[in-house]
Backbone as numpy.savetxt, mean C-alpha at the origin, in Angstrom:
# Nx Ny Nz CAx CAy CAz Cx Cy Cz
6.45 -19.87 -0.87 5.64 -18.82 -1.46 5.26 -17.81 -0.39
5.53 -16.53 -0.65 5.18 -15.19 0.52 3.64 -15.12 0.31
3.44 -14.78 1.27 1.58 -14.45 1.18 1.51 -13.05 1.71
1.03 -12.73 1.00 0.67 -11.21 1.78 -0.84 -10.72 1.80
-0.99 -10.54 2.70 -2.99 -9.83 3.25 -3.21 -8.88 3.70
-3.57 -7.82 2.51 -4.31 -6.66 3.38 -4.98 -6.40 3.84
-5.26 -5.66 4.60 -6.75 -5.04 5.24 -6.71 -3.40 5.48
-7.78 -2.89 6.37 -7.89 -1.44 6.54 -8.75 -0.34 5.26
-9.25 -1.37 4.21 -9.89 -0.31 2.88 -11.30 -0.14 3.49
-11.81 0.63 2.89 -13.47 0.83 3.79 -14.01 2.24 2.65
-14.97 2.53 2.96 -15.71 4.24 2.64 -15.47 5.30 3.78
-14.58 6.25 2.88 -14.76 7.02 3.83 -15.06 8.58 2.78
-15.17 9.35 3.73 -15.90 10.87 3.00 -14.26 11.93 2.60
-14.81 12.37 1.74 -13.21 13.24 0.63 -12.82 13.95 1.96
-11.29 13.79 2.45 -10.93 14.73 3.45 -10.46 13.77 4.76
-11.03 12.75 4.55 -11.10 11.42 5.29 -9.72 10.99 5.70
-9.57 9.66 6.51 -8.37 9.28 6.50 -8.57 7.69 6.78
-7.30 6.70 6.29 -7.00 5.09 6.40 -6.19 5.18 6.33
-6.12 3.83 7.35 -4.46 3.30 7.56 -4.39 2.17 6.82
-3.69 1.43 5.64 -3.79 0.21 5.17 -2.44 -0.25 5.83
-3.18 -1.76 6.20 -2.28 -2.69 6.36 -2.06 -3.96 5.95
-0.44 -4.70 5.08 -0.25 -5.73 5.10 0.40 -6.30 5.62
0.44 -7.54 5.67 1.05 -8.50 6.63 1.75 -9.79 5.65
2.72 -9.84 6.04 4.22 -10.74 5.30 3.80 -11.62 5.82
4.06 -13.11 4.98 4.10 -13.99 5.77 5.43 -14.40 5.69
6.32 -15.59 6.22 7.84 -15.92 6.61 8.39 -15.06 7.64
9.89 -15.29 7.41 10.28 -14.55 8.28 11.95 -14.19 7.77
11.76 -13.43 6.62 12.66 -12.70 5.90 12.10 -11.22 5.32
10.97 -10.79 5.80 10.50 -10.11 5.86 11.23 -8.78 5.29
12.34 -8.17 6.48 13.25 -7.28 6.43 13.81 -7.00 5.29
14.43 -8.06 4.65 14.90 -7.58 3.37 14.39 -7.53 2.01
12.77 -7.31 2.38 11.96 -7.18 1.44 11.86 -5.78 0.97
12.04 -5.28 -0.47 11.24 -3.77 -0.66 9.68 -4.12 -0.95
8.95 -3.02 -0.55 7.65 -3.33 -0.26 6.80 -2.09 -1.46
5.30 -2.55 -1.82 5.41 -1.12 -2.63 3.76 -1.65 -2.14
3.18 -0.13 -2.64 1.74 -0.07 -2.63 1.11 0.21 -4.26
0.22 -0.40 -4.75 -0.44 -0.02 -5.76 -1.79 -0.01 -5.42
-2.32 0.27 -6.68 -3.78 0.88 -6.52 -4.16 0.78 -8.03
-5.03 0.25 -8.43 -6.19 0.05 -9.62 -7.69 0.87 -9.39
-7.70 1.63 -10.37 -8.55 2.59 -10.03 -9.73 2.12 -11.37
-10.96 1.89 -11.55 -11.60 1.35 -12.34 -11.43 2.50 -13.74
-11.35 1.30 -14.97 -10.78 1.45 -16.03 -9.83 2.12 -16.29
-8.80 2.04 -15.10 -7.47 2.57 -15.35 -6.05 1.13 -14.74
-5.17 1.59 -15.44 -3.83 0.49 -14.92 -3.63 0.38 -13.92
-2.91 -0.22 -13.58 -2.68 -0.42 -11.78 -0.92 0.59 -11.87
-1.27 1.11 -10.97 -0.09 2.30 -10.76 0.53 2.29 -9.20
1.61 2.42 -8.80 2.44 2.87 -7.82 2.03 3.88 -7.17
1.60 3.79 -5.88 1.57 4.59 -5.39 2.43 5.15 -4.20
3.05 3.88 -3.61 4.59 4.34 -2.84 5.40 3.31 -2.71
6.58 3.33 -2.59 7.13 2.53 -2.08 8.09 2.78 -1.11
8.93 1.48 -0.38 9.43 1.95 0.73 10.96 0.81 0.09
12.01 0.96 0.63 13.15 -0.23 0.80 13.28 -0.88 2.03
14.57 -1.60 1.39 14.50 -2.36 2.74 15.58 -1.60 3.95
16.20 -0.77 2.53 17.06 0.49 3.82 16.16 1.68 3.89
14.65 1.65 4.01 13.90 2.87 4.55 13.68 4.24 3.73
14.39 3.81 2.21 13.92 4.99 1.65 12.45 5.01 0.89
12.09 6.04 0.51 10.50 5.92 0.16 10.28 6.49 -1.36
9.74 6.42 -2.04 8.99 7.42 -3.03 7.85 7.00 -3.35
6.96 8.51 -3.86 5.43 8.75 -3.54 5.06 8.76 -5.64
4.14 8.49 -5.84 3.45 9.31 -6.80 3.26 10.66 -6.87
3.44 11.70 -7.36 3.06 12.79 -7.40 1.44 13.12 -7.19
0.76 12.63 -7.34 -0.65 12.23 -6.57 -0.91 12.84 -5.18
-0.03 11.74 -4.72 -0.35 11.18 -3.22 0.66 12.15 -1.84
1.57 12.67 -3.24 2.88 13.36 -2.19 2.32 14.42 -0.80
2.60 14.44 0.25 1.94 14.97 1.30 0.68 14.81 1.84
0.25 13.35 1.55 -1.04 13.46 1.68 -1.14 11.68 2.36
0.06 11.11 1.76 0.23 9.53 1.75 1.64 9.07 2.69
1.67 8.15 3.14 2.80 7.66 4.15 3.07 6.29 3.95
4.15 5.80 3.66 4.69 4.75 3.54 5.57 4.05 4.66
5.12 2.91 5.77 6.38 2.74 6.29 6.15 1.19 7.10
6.86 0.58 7.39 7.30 -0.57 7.58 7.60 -0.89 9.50
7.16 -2.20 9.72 7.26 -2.70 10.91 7.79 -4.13 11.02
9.31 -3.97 11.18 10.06 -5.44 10.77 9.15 -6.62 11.49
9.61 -5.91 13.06 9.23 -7.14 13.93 7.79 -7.44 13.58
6.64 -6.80 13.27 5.21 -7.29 12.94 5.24 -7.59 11.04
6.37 -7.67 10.51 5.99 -8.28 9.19 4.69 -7.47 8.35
5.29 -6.25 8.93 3.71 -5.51 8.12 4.20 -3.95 7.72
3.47 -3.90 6.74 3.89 -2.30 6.19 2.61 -1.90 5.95
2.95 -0.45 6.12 1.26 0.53 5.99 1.59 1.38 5.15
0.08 2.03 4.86 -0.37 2.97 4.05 -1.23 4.13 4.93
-0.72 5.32 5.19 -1.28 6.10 5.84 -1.90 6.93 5.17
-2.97 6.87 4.97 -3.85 7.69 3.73 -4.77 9.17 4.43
-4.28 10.31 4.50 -5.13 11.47 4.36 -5.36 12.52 3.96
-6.53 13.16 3.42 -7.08 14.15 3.05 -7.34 12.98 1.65
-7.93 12.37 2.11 -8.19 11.33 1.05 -8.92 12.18 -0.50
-9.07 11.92 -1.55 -9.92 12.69 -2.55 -11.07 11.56 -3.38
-11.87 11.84 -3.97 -12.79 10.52 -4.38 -11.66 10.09 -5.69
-10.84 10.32 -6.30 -10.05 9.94 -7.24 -8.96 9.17 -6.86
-9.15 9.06 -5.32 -8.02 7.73 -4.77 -9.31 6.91 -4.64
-10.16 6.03 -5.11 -11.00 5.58 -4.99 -10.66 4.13 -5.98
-10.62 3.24 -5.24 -9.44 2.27 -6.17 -9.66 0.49 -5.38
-8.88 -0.22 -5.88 -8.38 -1.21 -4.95 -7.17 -1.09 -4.70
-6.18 -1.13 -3.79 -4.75 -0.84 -3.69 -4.51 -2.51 -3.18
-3.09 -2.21 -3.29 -2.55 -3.93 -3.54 -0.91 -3.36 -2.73
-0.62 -4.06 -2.12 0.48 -4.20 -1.40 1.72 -5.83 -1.91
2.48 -5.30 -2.33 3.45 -6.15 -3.56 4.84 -5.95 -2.64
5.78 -7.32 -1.97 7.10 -7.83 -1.80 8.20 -7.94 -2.95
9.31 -7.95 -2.64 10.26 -7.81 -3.84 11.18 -7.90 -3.50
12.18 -9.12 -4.07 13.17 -8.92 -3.46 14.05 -10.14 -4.74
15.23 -9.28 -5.23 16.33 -9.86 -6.23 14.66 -10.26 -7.62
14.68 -11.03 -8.03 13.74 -12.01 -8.96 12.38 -11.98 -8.76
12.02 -11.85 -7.40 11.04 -12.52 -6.90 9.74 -11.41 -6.26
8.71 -11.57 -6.92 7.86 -10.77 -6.46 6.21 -11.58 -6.02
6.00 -11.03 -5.18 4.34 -11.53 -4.77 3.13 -10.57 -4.12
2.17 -10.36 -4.35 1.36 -9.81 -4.54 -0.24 -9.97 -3.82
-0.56 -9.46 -2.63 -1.60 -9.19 -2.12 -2.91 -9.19 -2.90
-4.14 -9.45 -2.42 -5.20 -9.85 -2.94 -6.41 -8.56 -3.00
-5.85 -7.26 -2.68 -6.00 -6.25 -3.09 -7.08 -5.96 -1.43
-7.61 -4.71 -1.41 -8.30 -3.99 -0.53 -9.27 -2.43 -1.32
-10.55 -2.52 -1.28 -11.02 -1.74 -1.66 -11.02 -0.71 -1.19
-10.66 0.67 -1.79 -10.90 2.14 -1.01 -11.92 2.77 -1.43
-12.82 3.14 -0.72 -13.91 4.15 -1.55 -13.57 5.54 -0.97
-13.68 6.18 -1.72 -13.88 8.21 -0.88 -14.89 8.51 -1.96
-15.97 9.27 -1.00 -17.09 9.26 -1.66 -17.96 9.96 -0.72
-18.90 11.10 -1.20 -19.74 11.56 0.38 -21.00 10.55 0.21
């Protein structure tokens, strides 16, 4: 079973910036596609980027120029580079592995933007 743990969510003020990070556990890491979501209260949990395992990316229209998606084989960890943050990214985001069948799912990280 993959475990994955985020960290890096916190309060920060509209304009702001975070780095989220999760961390893979095993060590097949690499040929994982990796994605970021986010649950925003009384709304679905939605995509907000994802990355492959050959390095390509796509954003939400949201987040486009504002959000960064990218991956660190050897540390088993992929980030979320979050800035010019807005209070409507104000969410829990969840960092989700994938690979053929098989998916697993992080225990989420709170974001606040908020003055």
């Amino acid at each position: 079973q993959v475990q994955l743990v985020e960290s890096g969510g916190g309060l920060v003020q509209p304009g702001g910036s975070l780095r989220l990070s999760c961390v893979v556990s095993g060590n097949t890491f690499s040929i994982y596609a990796m994605g970021w979501y986010r649950r925003a209260p009384g709304k679905q949990r939605e995509l907000v980027a994802g990355l492959t395992s050959g390095g390509g990316t796509n954003y939400a229209d949201s987040v486009k120029g504002r959000f960064t998606i990218s991956r660190d084989n050897a540390k088993n960890t992929v980030y979320l580079q979050m800035n010019n943050l807005k209070p409507e990214d104000t969410a829990v985001y969840y960092c989700r592995s994938s690979w053929l069948d098989y998916d697993s799912w992080g225990q989420g990280t709170q974001v606040t933007v908020s003055s």
